[in-house]
Amino acid sequence: QWIGNRRRFANLFNVKIFNGAPVIKPEELEPIEGETHMLIQTKDGKKQEIHRYRDITMRWKGTMNLMVLACENQDKIHYAMPVRTMIYDGLSYVQQMKLMWDLRDETEEITDDEFLSKFCKDDKICPVITLVFYFGEKEWDASLDLYGMFEIEEILRTNDDLKKYVPNYTINLIDVERLEDLALFQKDLQVIFGLLKCRKDKQKLKQYVKDNKEFFKSVDMDTGMVIGAFMNSSGIMNGMRNQDEGGRVDMCKAMEDWAADERAEGKL
């Protein structure tokens, strides 16, 4: 829900794709259903439906006319992420094709080939871009592309003839704790991402909260809940009970209590 905020979602994609330039505007984003599915028929004639659920999906009607943007949130490393996102993106394309076919004018003449394809010659689908938003503590050490999952990875990367026939697939990873330049992100993303960078060092954490006291003194409930989730602390979330009338909370005390609990347990 926090990343799904249109302003944050747009900023996340703008930093990753356009080096921070505000190409994607929040008002150009429209949330769409995150479920993708397709119907397949087995050799024995039985039909089986495949479902995959995306975390966040937006339709972007902007400079690129129309595009689908998706975000997958990970707190753990997924060693098959290239295949997983490839399936998601493939199913998104299948879903677009199915929708276009279902909405076509039934009085329109179609060829036998178009009927077989369930896709007309002049039909066009929208590109899909998926970001993998990883906020775990360990550095991401899984493959960033499909080639990295193959036993013959080195041969594929160096053999131009094979490359032509074995297409690669790359994931668009944001490893939050390893981000080097946070200045391109908007203020709340900057501060929260910076917090994650020092969550394992009590002195750095204490100083960081102090340096950003004005921000942590008054955060909205969604941001407060996200801090608790990112820091893996139910104590932080419990510390958000004292709200002002605007639904904002002072996270400074909650962060201090969390750090004290972590020290007591030997985690900091």
XYZ file of N, CA and C in Angstrom:
804
model
N 0.838 -1.199 0.000
C 0.000 0.000 0.000
C 0.875 1.252 0.000
N 1.966 1.224 0.754
C 2.850 2.392 0.850
C 3.541 2.652 -0.485
N 4.131 1.618 -1.072
C 4.784 1.767 -2.371
C 3.746 1.997 -3.461
N 2.532 1.489 -3.266
C 1.473 1.652 -4.250
C 0.909 3.058 -4.316
N 1.289 3.934 -3.381
C 0.930 5.348 -3.489
C 1.452 5.878 -4.827
N 0.633 6.540 -5.606
C 1.022 6.918 -6.976
C 2.261 7.808 -7.011
N 2.367 8.715 -6.053
C 3.537 9.603 -6.029
C 4.814 8.812 -5.791
N 4.798 7.908 -4.819
C 5.987 7.102 -4.526
C 6.275 6.130 -5.673
N 5.217 5.524 -6.186
C 5.364 4.553 -7.276
C 6.008 5.224 -8.493
N 5.522 6.411 -8.848
C 6.074 7.147 -9.991
C 7.536 7.490 -9.749
N 7.869 7.949 -8.535
C 9.246 8.317 -8.212
C 10.176 7.117 -8.279
N 9.715 5.981 -7.803
C 10.511 4.754 -7.824
C 10.886 4.384 -9.265
N 9.924 4.416 -10.149
C 10.173 4.082 -11.553
C 10.998 5.163 -12.248
N 10.735 6.425 -11.918
C 11.499 7.516 -12.539
C 12.983 7.428 -12.198
N 13.294 7.075 -10.942
C 14.699 6.957 -10.542
C 15.352 5.774 -11.236
N 14.660 4.651 -11.273
C 15.232 3.430 -11.856
C 15.382 3.531 -13.372
N 14.394 4.096 -14.035
C 14.381 4.086 -15.500
C 14.921 5.378 -16.107
N 14.554 6.525 -15.518
C 14.861 7.814 -16.146
C 15.839 8.658 -15.327
N 16.626 8.002 -14.463
C 17.638 8.692 -13.661
C 17.053 9.859 -12.858
N 15.825 9.710 -12.402
C 15.206 10.698 -11.533
C 14.375 11.740 -12.248
N 14.461 11.833 -13.567
C 13.650 12.815 -14.300
C 12.167 12.478 -14.133
N 11.319 13.485 -13.888
C 9.892 13.226 -13.612
C 9.092 12.919 -14.880
N 9.489 11.860 -15.566
C 8.814 11.488 -16.819
C 7.430 10.903 -16.524
N 7.384 9.993 -15.539
C 6.104 9.393 -15.140
C 5.480 10.289 -14.079
N 4.278 10.769 -14.335
C 3.597 11.659 -13.399
C 2.505 10.887 -12.655
N 2.374 11.138 -11.354
C 1.394 10.379 -10.553
C -0.011 10.405 -11.135
N -0.412 11.554 -11.674
C -1.772 11.663 -12.203
C -1.978 10.855 -13.484
N -0.886 10.354 -14.065
C -0.984 9.538 -15.277
C -1.084 8.044 -14.956
N -1.040 7.706 -13.663
C -1.073 6.306 -13.242
C -2.471 5.891 -12.815
N -2.834 4.698 -13.211
C -4.144 4.160 -12.862
C -3.975 2.734 -12.349
N -4.302 2.486 -11.079
C -4.169 1.127 -10.535
C -5.031 0.139 -11.315
N -4.479 -1.038 -11.585
C -5.245 -2.078 -12.255
C -5.116 -3.376 -11.472
N -5.965 -4.318 -11.783
C -5.996 -5.595 -11.075
C -4.645 -6.292 -11.167
N -4.146 -6.751 -10.017
C -2.823 -7.357 -9.986
C -2.790 -8.826 -10.352
N -3.950 -9.430 -10.583
C -3.985 -10.856 -10.908
C -3.800 -11.062 -12.409
N -2.927 -11.977 -12.773
C -2.783 -12.365 -14.172
C -3.079 -13.851 -14.279
N -3.735 -14.231 -15.334
C -4.076 -15.643 -15.465
C -4.187 -16.035 -16.929
N -4.051 -17.303 -17.182
C -4.250 -17.825 -18.527
C -4.807 -19.238 -18.431
N -5.508 -19.639 -19.476
C -6.106 -20.969 -19.526
C -5.307 -21.822 -20.500
N -4.819 -22.963 -20.027
C -4.070 -23.857 -20.907
C -4.820 -25.183 -21.027
N -4.586 -25.850 -22.149
C -5.239 -27.132 -22.366
C -4.171 -28.218 -22.452
N -4.333 -29.246 -21.637
C -3.365 -30.339 -21.604
C -3.608 -31.292 -22.773
N -2.699 -32.229 -22.968
C -2.801 -33.157 -24.096
C -4.052 -34.022 -24.024
N -4.539 -34.277 -22.819
C -5.741 -35.108 -22.687
C -7.028 -34.298 -22.789
N -6.881 -33.020 -23.162
C -8.050 -32.188 -23.397
C -8.568 -31.442 -22.187
N -7.968 -31.663 -21.019
C -8.411 -30.968 -19.809
C -7.866 -29.543 -19.791
N -8.659 -28.647 -19.240
C -8.247 -27.249 -19.164
C -7.799 -26.905 -17.752
N -6.750 -26.119 -17.677
C -6.208 -25.735 -16.376
C -5.895 -24.244 -16.396
N -6.296 -23.557 -15.350
C -6.076 -22.120 -15.272
C -4.859 -21.829 -14.402
N -3.975 -20.977 -14.908
C -2.781 -20.578 -14.161
C -2.985 -19.167 -13.636
N -2.831 -18.994 -12.337
C -2.992 -17.676 -11.719
C -1.660 -17.221 -11.123
N -1.365 -15.953 -11.302
C -0.232 -15.333 -10.619
C -0.701 -13.972 -10.109
N -0.311 -13.619 -8.897
C -0.779 -12.374 -8.296
C 0.393 -11.401 -8.143
N 0.289 -10.274 -8.795
C 1.317 -9.239 -8.679
C 1.042 -8.387 -7.441
N 2.116 -7.815 -6.891
C 1.947 -6.975 -5.703
C 1.284 -5.645 -6.064
N 1.830 -4.954 -7.056
C 1.292 -3.652 -7.470
C 1.359 -3.567 -8.989
N 0.281 -3.149 -9.605
C 0.265 -2.957 -11.054
C -0.436 -1.650 -11.382
N 0.189 -0.858 -12.250
C -0.378 0.422 -12.679
C -0.386 0.494 -14.202
N -1.403 1.143 -14.736
C -1.425 1.475 -16.152
C -0.944 2.909 -16.287
N 0.054 3.120 -17.128
C 0.625 4.457 -17.305
C 0.177 5.036 -18.642
N -0.577 6.104 -18.572
C -0.995 6.812 -19.781
C -0.238 8.140 -19.807
N 0.906 8.127 -20.440
C 1.732 9.327 -20.452
C 2.523 9.459 -21.724
N 3.806 9.815 -21.564
C 4.684 10.039 -22.710
C 4.731 8.836 -23.635
N 4.729 7.648 -23.062
C 4.820 6.433 -23.860
C 3.440 5.951 -24.331
N 2.434 6.817 -24.196
C 1.062 6.548 -24.603
C 0.367 5.569 -23.669
N 0.854 4.318 -23.602
C 0.227 3.355 -22.698
C 1.235 2.261 -22.359
N 1.421 2.023 -21.080
C 2.383 1.018 -20.636
C 1.901 0.448 -19.308
N 2.264 -0.797 -19.039
C 1.922 -1.418 -17.768
C 3.176 -1.459 -16.896
N 3.077 -0.905 -15.695
C 4.184 -0.891 -14.747
C 3.805 -1.759 -13.557
N 4.698 -2.657 -13.157
C 4.412 -3.560 -12.044
C 5.579 -3.567 -11.069
N 5.284 -3.830 -9.803
C 6.316 -3.868 -8.770
C 6.107 -5.106 -7.909
N 7.183 -5.870 -7.721
C 7.158 -7.048 -6.852
C 8.003 -6.751 -5.621
N 7.401 -6.853 -4.433
C 8.094 -6.552 -3.182
C 8.700 -7.818 -2.587
N 9.983 -7.729 -2.218
C 10.676 -8.898 -1.668
C 11.423 -8.515 -0.391
N 11.187 -9.255 0.697
C 12.021 -9.089 1.880
C 13.010 -10.246 2.004
N 12.871 -11.234 1.128
C 13.797 -12.359 1.068
C 14.327 -12.485 -0.364
N 15.519 -13.054 -0.498
C 16.098 -13.262 -1.821
C 15.352 -14.393 -2.518
N 15.014 -14.185 -3.760
C 14.320 -15.207 -4.554
C 15.278 -15.634 -5.668
N 15.768 -16.870 -5.578
C 16.815 -17.315 -6.497
C 16.297 -17.678 -7.893
N 14.997 -17.662 -8.062
C 14.432 -17.921 -9.391
C 13.687 -16.692 -9.919
N 14.090 -15.515 -9.462
C 13.352 -14.296 -9.802
C 13.285 -14.027 -11.300
N 14.330 -14.268 -12.086
C 14.198 -14.040 -13.526
C 13.071 -14.851 -14.148
N 12.944 -16.128 -13.746
C 11.864 -16.963 -14.286
C 10.521 -16.489 -13.752
N 10.473 -16.142 -12.481
C 9.215 -15.699 -11.877
C 8.675 -14.445 -12.562
N 9.532 -13.422 -12.744
C 9.064 -12.191 -13.372
C 8.777 -12.407 -14.854
N 9.522 -13.297 -15.484
C 9.266 -13.610 -16.888
C 7.871 -14.210 -17.047
N 7.481 -15.089 -16.114
C 6.136 -15.667 -16.135
C 5.089 -14.578 -15.924
N 5.322 -13.718 -14.927
C 4.380 -12.625 -14.658
C 4.186 -11.757 -15.893
N 5.301 -11.352 -16.505
C 5.215 -10.468 -17.668
C 4.545 -11.181 -18.836
N 4.903 -12.459 -19.036
C 4.279 -13.222 -20.112
C 2.772 -13.337 -19.926
N 2.352 -13.603 -18.692
C 0.920 -13.707 -18.412
C 0.226 -12.359 -18.576
N 0.933 -11.265 -18.289
C 0.354 -9.935 -18.506
C 0.073 -9.705 -19.984
N 0.993 -10.155 -20.837
C 0.780 -10.025 -22.277
C -0.386 -10.906 -22.736
N -0.448 -12.132 -22.193
C -1.557 -13.026 -22.532
C -2.881 -12.397 -22.125
N -2.905 -11.784 -20.954
C -4.134 -11.169 -20.465
C -4.567 -10.008 -21.366
N -3.589 -9.209 -21.820
C -3.909 -8.118 -22.745
C -4.507 -8.664 -24.040
N -3.889 -9.704 -24.571
C -4.370 -10.302 -25.821
C -5.786 -10.842 -25.659
N -6.030 -11.511 -24.528
C -7.354 -12.075 -24.279
C -8.404 -10.973 -24.184
N -8.052 -9.876 -23.500
C -8.998 -8.775 -23.344
C -9.330 -8.155 -24.702
N -8.301 -7.949 -25.532
C -8.534 -7.373 -26.857
C -9.434 -8.282 -27.690
N -9.219 -9.596 -27.577
C -10.027 -10.535 -28.342
C -11.476 -10.524 -27.867
N -11.656 -10.471 -26.539
C -13.005 -10.474 -25.969
C -13.783 -9.205 -26.330
N -13.058 -8.083 -26.499
C -13.712 -6.798 -26.753
C -13.826 -6.457 -28.233
N -13.360 -7.340 -29.087
C -13.389 -7.041 -30.521
C -14.828 -6.961 -31.021
N -15.013 -6.271 -32.122
C -16.313 -6.165 -32.773
C -16.600 -7.492 -33.476
N -17.598 -8.208 -33.013
C -17.880 -9.537 -33.546
C -18.399 -9.511 -34.978
N -18.778 -8.300 -35.465
C -19.221 -8.203 -36.859
C -18.037 -8.058 -37.810
N -16.860 -7.828 -37.224
C -15.654 -7.654 -38.040
C -15.211 -9.001 -38.611
N -14.858 -9.002 -39.872
C -14.387 -10.217 -40.508
C -12.963 -10.522 -40.065
N -12.718 -11.754 -39.711
C -11.376 -12.155 -39.313
C -10.942 -13.349 -40.146
N -9.648 -13.474 -40.322
C -9.118 -14.579 -41.116
C -9.004 -15.834 -40.255
N -8.790 -16.956 -40.913
C -8.593 -18.209 -40.180
C -7.356 -18.124 -39.290
N -6.303 -17.456 -39.792
C -5.072 -17.318 -39.007
C -5.311 -16.477 -37.763
N -6.090 -15.404 -37.886
C -6.391 -14.546 -36.739
C -7.245 -15.291 -35.721
N -8.177 -16.103 -36.220
C -9.004 -16.899 -35.303
C -8.147 -17.909 -34.550
N -7.214 -18.521 -35.242
C -6.316 -19.484 -34.608
C -5.437 -18.809 -33.558
N -4.982 -17.597 -33.870
C -4.086 -16.864 -32.960
C -4.836 -16.230 -31.804
N -6.147 -16.041 -31.973
C -6.933 -15.235 -31.028
C -6.283 -13.858 -30.871
N -5.764 -13.363 -31.999
C -5.074 -12.075 -32.032
C -5.052 -11.630 -33.489
N -5.544 -10.433 -33.747
C -5.641 -9.957 -35.124
C -4.337 -9.301 -35.576
N -4.144 -9.282 -36.870
C -2.898 -8.792 -37.446
C -2.573 -7.375 -37.009
N -3.565 -6.509 -36.915
C -3.333 -5.099 -36.576
C -3.462 -4.812 -35.079
N -3.711 -5.814 -34.267
C -3.792 -5.611 -32.816
C -2.409 -5.272 -32.260
N -2.380 -4.461 -31.212
C -1.125 -4.097 -30.549
C -1.299 -4.232 -29.039
N -0.258 -4.711 -28.376
C -0.291 -4.819 -26.919
C 0.664 -3.795 -26.311
N 0.526 -3.590 -25.002
C 1.335 -2.591 -24.300
C 2.541 -3.253 -23.633
N 3.710 -2.584 -23.667
C 4.871 -3.137 -22.979
C 4.671 -3.189 -21.472
N 5.321 -4.146 -20.840
C 5.246 -4.320 -19.383
C 6.644 -4.161 -18.785
N 6.767 -3.321 -17.767
C 8.032 -3.167 -17.045
C 7.800 -3.555 -15.591
N 8.580 -4.491 -15.092
C 8.448 -4.945 -13.709
C 9.699 -4.575 -12.919
N 9.508 -3.932 -11.770
C 10.602 -3.670 -10.836
C 10.531 -4.677 -9.699
N 11.685 -5.158 -9.269
C 11.776 -6.008 -8.081
C 12.301 -5.135 -6.951
N 11.426 -4.837 -5.998
C 11.768 -3.953 -4.881
C 12.175 -4.822 -3.687
N 13.470 -4.915 -3.448
C 14.010 -5.809 -2.409
C 14.510 -4.990 -1.225
N 13.967 -5.256 -0.033
C 14.356 -4.493 1.155
C 14.912 -5.390 2.259
N 15.434 -6.549 1.886
C 16.034 -7.448 2.873
C 17.387 -6.966 3.351
N 17.873 -7.544 4.454
C 19.152 -7.129 5.032
C 20.342 -7.696 4.265
N 20.231 -8.943 3.807
C 21.340 -9.548 3.071
C 21.439 -8.948 1.672
N 22.666 -8.843 1.183
C 22.835 -8.338 -0.176
C 22.292 -9.360 -1.170
N 21.596 -8.871 -2.188
C 21.019 -9.750 -3.208
C 22.139 -10.487 -3.934
N 22.147 -11.812 -3.850
C 23.196 -12.596 -4.514
C 22.606 -13.599 -5.506
N 21.353 -13.399 -5.866
C 20.716 -14.255 -6.868
C 20.991 -13.700 -8.262
N 20.713 -14.494 -9.265
C 20.931 -14.083 -10.654
C 20.066 -12.871 -10.995
N 20.622 -11.988 -11.797
C 19.887 -10.824 -12.263
C 19.295 -11.057 -13.650
N 19.628 -12.188 -14.235
C 19.051 -12.505 -15.540
C 18.935 -14.017 -15.712
N 18.265 -14.403 -16.776
C 18.013 -15.817 -17.036
C 19.310 -16.574 -17.303
N 20.256 -15.941 -18.003
C 21.531 -16.594 -18.295
C 22.233 -17.048 -17.019
N 22.108 -16.258 -15.955
C 22.772 -16.583 -14.700
C 22.236 -17.833 -14.041
N 21.091 -18.320 -14.504
C 20.505 -19.539 -13.952
C 20.890 -20.778 -14.751
N 21.569 -20.581 -15.886
C 21.958 -21.706 -16.729
C 23.326 -22.255 -16.342
N 23.472 -23.557 -16.462
C 24.768 -24.171 -16.201
C 25.802 -23.711 -17.229
N 25.357 -23.417 -18.447
C 26.280 -22.991 -19.504
C 26.288 -21.467 -19.643
N 26.137 -20.776 -18.510
C 26.067 -19.317 -18.514
C 27.235 -18.688 -19.278
N 28.465 -19.084 -18.952
C 29.636 -18.456 -19.556
C 29.658 -18.658 -21.070
N 29.265 -19.849 -21.523
C 29.237 -20.134 -22.965
C 28.212 -19.234 -23.649
N 27.043 -19.093 -23.036
C 25.996 -18.270 -23.630
C 26.420 -16.803 -23.728
N 27.071 -16.307 -22.683
C 27.453 -14.894 -22.663
C 28.547 -14.576 -23.682
N 29.333 -15.570 -24.055
C 30.474 -15.312 -24.943
C 30.265 -15.834 -26.365
N 29.201 -16.603 -26.579
C 28.965 -17.179 -27.900
C 27.834 -16.422 -28.599
N 28.183 -15.575 -29.546
C 27.189 -14.747 -30.225
C 26.185 -15.568 -31.018
N 26.611 -16.706 -31.547
C 25.687 -17.547 -32.316
C 24.576 -18.098 -31.422
N 24.951 -18.591 -30.224
C 23.947 -19.127 -29.306
C 23.022 -18.026 -28.784
N 23.583 -16.840 -28.552
C 22.785 -15.725 -28.035
C 21.582 -15.433 -28.927
N 21.757 -15.625 -30.222
C 20.670 -15.327 -31.159
C 19.469 -16.241 -30.939
N 19.721 -17.432 -30.409
C 18.659 -18.428 -30.319
C 18.235 -18.750 -28.891
N 18.985 -18.262 -27.909
C 18.593 -18.428 -26.509
C 18.410 -17.024 -25.918
N 17.213 -16.479 -25.975
C 16.998 -15.117 -25.487
C 17.207 -15.014 -23.979
N 17.774 -13.917 -23.560
C 17.986 -13.670 -22.132
C 16.786 -12.905 -21.574
N 16.688 -12.861 -20.258
C 15.643 -12.081 -19.606
C 16.244 -11.495 -18.333
N 16.218 -10.172 -18.225
C 16.861 -9.468 -17.112
C 15.815 -8.894 -16.159
N 16.073 -8.985 -14.848
C 15.173 -8.358 -13.879
C 15.666 -6.950 -13.568
N 14.743 -6.082 -13.183
C 15.059 -4.696 -12.825
C 15.033 -4.591 -11.302
N 16.192 -4.788 -10.689
C 16.273 -4.897 -9.229
C 16.575 -3.560 -8.559
N 15.840 -3.288 -7.479
C 16.184 -2.205 -6.558
C 16.507 -2.853 -5.223
N 17.801 -2.932 -4.895
C 18.261 -3.488 -3.619
C 18.422 -2.300 -2.674
N 17.383 -2.033 -1.880
C 17.270 -0.760 -1.157
C 18.477 -0.458 -0.286
N 18.919 -1.428 0.501
C 20.002 -1.160 1.451
C 21.329 -0.882 0.754
N 21.458 -1.294 -0.500
C 22.704 -1.078 -1.243
C 22.609 0.096 -2.212
N 21.532 0.869 -2.194
C 21.432 2.046 -3.056
C 22.517 3.048 -2.679
N 23.215 3.568 -3.653
C 24.322 4.489 -3.382
C 23.874 5.943 -3.313
N 22.984 6.364 -4.193
C 22.570 7.762 -4.254
C 21.075 7.856 -3.992
N 20.727 8.392 -2.825
C 19.319 8.522 -2.468
C 18.746 9.890 -2.825
N 19.603 10.794 -3.281
C 19.180 12.176 -3.521
C 18.113 12.286 -4.606
N 18.043 11.303 -5.501
C 17.077 11.366 -6.587
C 15.661 11.011 -6.119
N 15.561 10.378 -4.951
C 14.252 9.987 -4.443
C 13.587 11.138 -3.705
N 12.267 11.113 -3.641
C 11.536 12.116 -2.885
C 11.793 11.924 -1.392
N 11.454 12.946 -0.615
C 11.871 13.023 0.787
C 11.527 11.781 1.597
N 10.285 11.318 1.555
C 9.924 10.190 2.418
C 10.635 8.908 1.992
N 10.785 8.698 0.677
C 11.533 7.531 0.217
C 13.002 7.645 0.613
N 13.559 8.836 0.476
C 14.959 9.076 0.882
C 15.187 8.671 2.329
N 14.334 9.189 3.206
C 14.535 8.986 4.640
C 14.354 7.516 5.024
N 13.316 6.881 4.497
C 13.062 5.485 4.853
C 14.154 4.579 4.296
N 14.575 4.822 3.062
C 15.650 4.016 2.472
C 16.956 4.226 3.242
N 17.209 5.460 3.662
C 18.403 5.745 4.456
C 18.364 5.044 5.799
N 17.157 4.947 6.362
C 16.987 4.252 7.640
C 17.406 2.793 7.525
N 17.025 2.162 6.413
C 17.364 0.751 6.218
C 18.872 0.538 6.118
N 19.578 1.537 5.632
C 21.027 1.409 5.465
C 21.772 1.313 6.794
N 21.150 1.836 7.857
C 21.852 1.822 9.143
C 21.099 1.023 10.210
N 20.203 0.144 9.798
C 19.380 -0.570 10.783
C 20.171 -1.590 11.595
N 21.369 -1.959 11.156
C 22.150 -2.960 11.900
C 23.209 -2.326 12.814
N 23.269 -1.002 12.826
C 24.274 -0.295 13.634
C 23.555 0.685 14.555
N 23.532 0.388 15.865
C 22.740 1.181 16.805
C 23.176 2.642 16.855
N 24.496 2.894 16.789
C 24.972 4.268 16.856
C 24.570 5.050 15.608
N 24.768 4.432 14.461
C 24.371 5.090 13.212
C 22.863 5.324 13.170
N 22.122 4.333 13.659
C 20.669 4.431 13.657
C 20.197 5.575 14.552
N 20.768 5.639 15.742
C 20.398 6.694 16.688
C 20.692 8.070 16.113
N 21.867 8.198 15.504
C 22.257 9.478 14.915
C 21.373 9.822 13.721
N 21.013 8.798 12.953
C 20.196 9.027 11.764
C 18.815 9.553 12.153
N 18.219 8.938 13.163
C 16.898 9.397 13.627
C 16.999 10.820 14.155
N 18.100 11.105 14.853
C 18.314 12.456 15.384
C 18.463 13.468 14.253
N 19.228 13.100 13.232
C 19.451 14.005 12.100
C 18.174 14.265 11.308
N 17.258 13.306 11.357
C 16.001 13.441 10.613
C 14.807 13.551 11.561
N 15.054 14.184 12.701
C 14.041 14.274 13.745
C 12.748 14.921 13.248
N 12.873 15.965 12.442
C 11.679 16.662 11.962
C 10.787 15.744 11.142
N 11.396 14.829 10.405
C 10.605 13.878 9.614
C 9.946 12.853 10.530
N 10.730 12.256 11.425
C 10.214 11.172 12.265
C 9.222 11.660 13.328
N 9.236 12.955 13.632
C 8.311 13.509 14.621
C 6.867 13.459 14.141
N 6.669 13.428 12.826
C 5.305 13.459 12.312
C 5.229 12.699 10.986
N 4.857 11.421 11.065
C 4.709 10.616 9.849
C 3.276 10.097 9.763
N 2.822 9.861 8.551
C 1.479 9.318 8.386
C 1.470 7.847 8.802
N 0.284 7.325 9.013
C 0.153 5.964 9.537
C 0.751 4.917 8.593
N 0.553 5.085 7.287
C 1.104 4.117 6.335
C 2.620 4.057 6.434
N 3.243 5.245 6.537
C 4.706 5.295 6.640
C 5.169 4.674 7.951
N 4.443 4.931 9.024
C 4.788 4.340 10.310
C 4.716 2.826 10.277
N 3.675 2.304 9.643
C 3.535 0.856 9.533
C 4.653 0.265 8.678
N 5.042 0.974 7.627
C 6.110 0.501 6.747
C 7.449 0.483 7.476
N 7.687 1.483 8.325
C 8.921 1.489 9.117
C 8.959 0.245 10.003
N 7.838 -0.049 10.660
C 7.768 -1.242 11.495
C 8.000 -2.513 10.708
N 7.430 -2.576 9.493
C 7.599 -3.768 8.654
C 9.038 -3.897 8.173
N 9.612 -2.788 7.700
C 10.983 -2.815 7.194
C 11.986 -3.161 8.296
N 11.695 -2.693 9.516
C 12.595 -2.973 10.632
C 12.231 -4.290 11.324
N 11.192 -4.960 10.813
C 10.751 -6.241 11.357
C 10.425 -6.123 12.843
N 9.634 -5.099 13.176
C 9.359 -4.819 14.583
C 7.879 -4.560 14.831
N 7.255 -5.448 15.582
C 5.879 -5.201 16.011
C 5.864 -4.116 17.080
N 6.984 -3.983 17.804
C 7.085 -2.950 18.839
C 6.943 -1.553 18.264
N 7.542 -1.311 17.099
C 7.425 0.000 16.461
C 5.968 0.265 16.116
N 5.307 -0.751 15.574
C 3.906 -0.555 15.196
C 3.044 -0.288 16.424
N 3.359 -0.981 17.526
C 2.600 -0.735 18.763
C 2.859 0.662 19.294
N 4.035 1.207 18.981
C 4.380 2.543 19.461
C 3.699 3.657 18.709
N 2.905 3.303 17.717
C 2.231 4.327 16.927
C 0.831 4.629 17.431
N 0.504 4.169 18.608
C -0.864 4.345 19.099
C -1.197 5.798 19.391
N -0.193 6.574 19.810
C -0.449 7.981 20.153
C -0.452 8.826 18.881
N -1.614 9.019 18.329
C -1.762 9.791 17.103
C -2.326 11.165 17.406
N -2.000 12.113 16.563
C -2.686 13.396 16.678
C -3.952 13.330 15.825
N -4.692 14.426 15.786
C -5.987 14.404 15.107
C -5.837 14.204 13.606
N -4.689 14.525 13.039
C -4.490 14.383 11.604
C -4.070 12.989 11.211
N -4.060 12.060 12.170
C -3.683 10.693 11.856
C -2.196 10.520 11.670
N -1.392 11.412 12.255
C 0.056 11.330 12.140
C 0.644 10.889 13.478
N 1.832 10.310 13.430
C 2.428 9.758 14.642
C 3.863 10.232 14.807
N 4.309 10.249 16.062
C 5.695 10.575 16.384
C 6.462 9.266 16.505
N 7.368 9.024 15.550
C 8.091 7.758 15.498
C 9.376 7.769 16.322
N 9.781 8.923 16.830
C 11.068 9.014 17.538
C 11.097 8.080 18.745
N 10.050 8.141 19.574
C 9.997 7.302 20.773
C 9.913 5.824 20.382
N 9.111 5.512 19.372
C 8.970 4.121 18.929
C 10.305 3.576 18.452
N 11.092 4.395 17.740
C 12.392 3.967 17.245
C 13.364 3.743 18.399
N 13.312 4.603 19.410
C 14.179 4.452 20.586
C 13.851 3.154 21.328
N 12.559 2.879 21.494
C 12.140 1.652 22.184
C 12.584 0.421 21.401
N 12.466 0.492 20.072
C 12.883 -0.635 19.238
C 14.378 -0.891 19.406
N 15.176 0.181 19.352
C 16.622 0.033 19.489
C 16.983 -0.554 20.845
N 16.265 -0.122 21.908
C 16.529 -0.637 23.248
C 16.210 -2.136 23.319
N 15.104 -2.542 22.730
C 14.729 -3.964 22.707
C 15.752 -4.797 21.942
N 16.212 -4.257 20.799
C 17.197 -4.983 19.995
C 18.515 -5.139 20.749
N 18.915 -4.096 21.483
C 20.155 -4.170 22.273
C 20.021 -5.210 23.370
N 18.850 -5.230 24.006
C 18.620 -6.182 25.088
C 18.676 -7.615 24.600
N 18.279 -7.822 23.354
C 18.289 -9.164 22.778
C 19.593 -9.477 22.072
N 20.517 -8.520 22.101
C 21.824 -8.744 21.471
C 21.822 -8.671 19.972
N 20.806 -8.044 19.385
C 20.718 -7.947 17.931
C 21.383 -6.694 17.396
N 21.634 -5.728 18.308
C 22.294 -4.486 17.900
C 23.570 -4.299 18.720
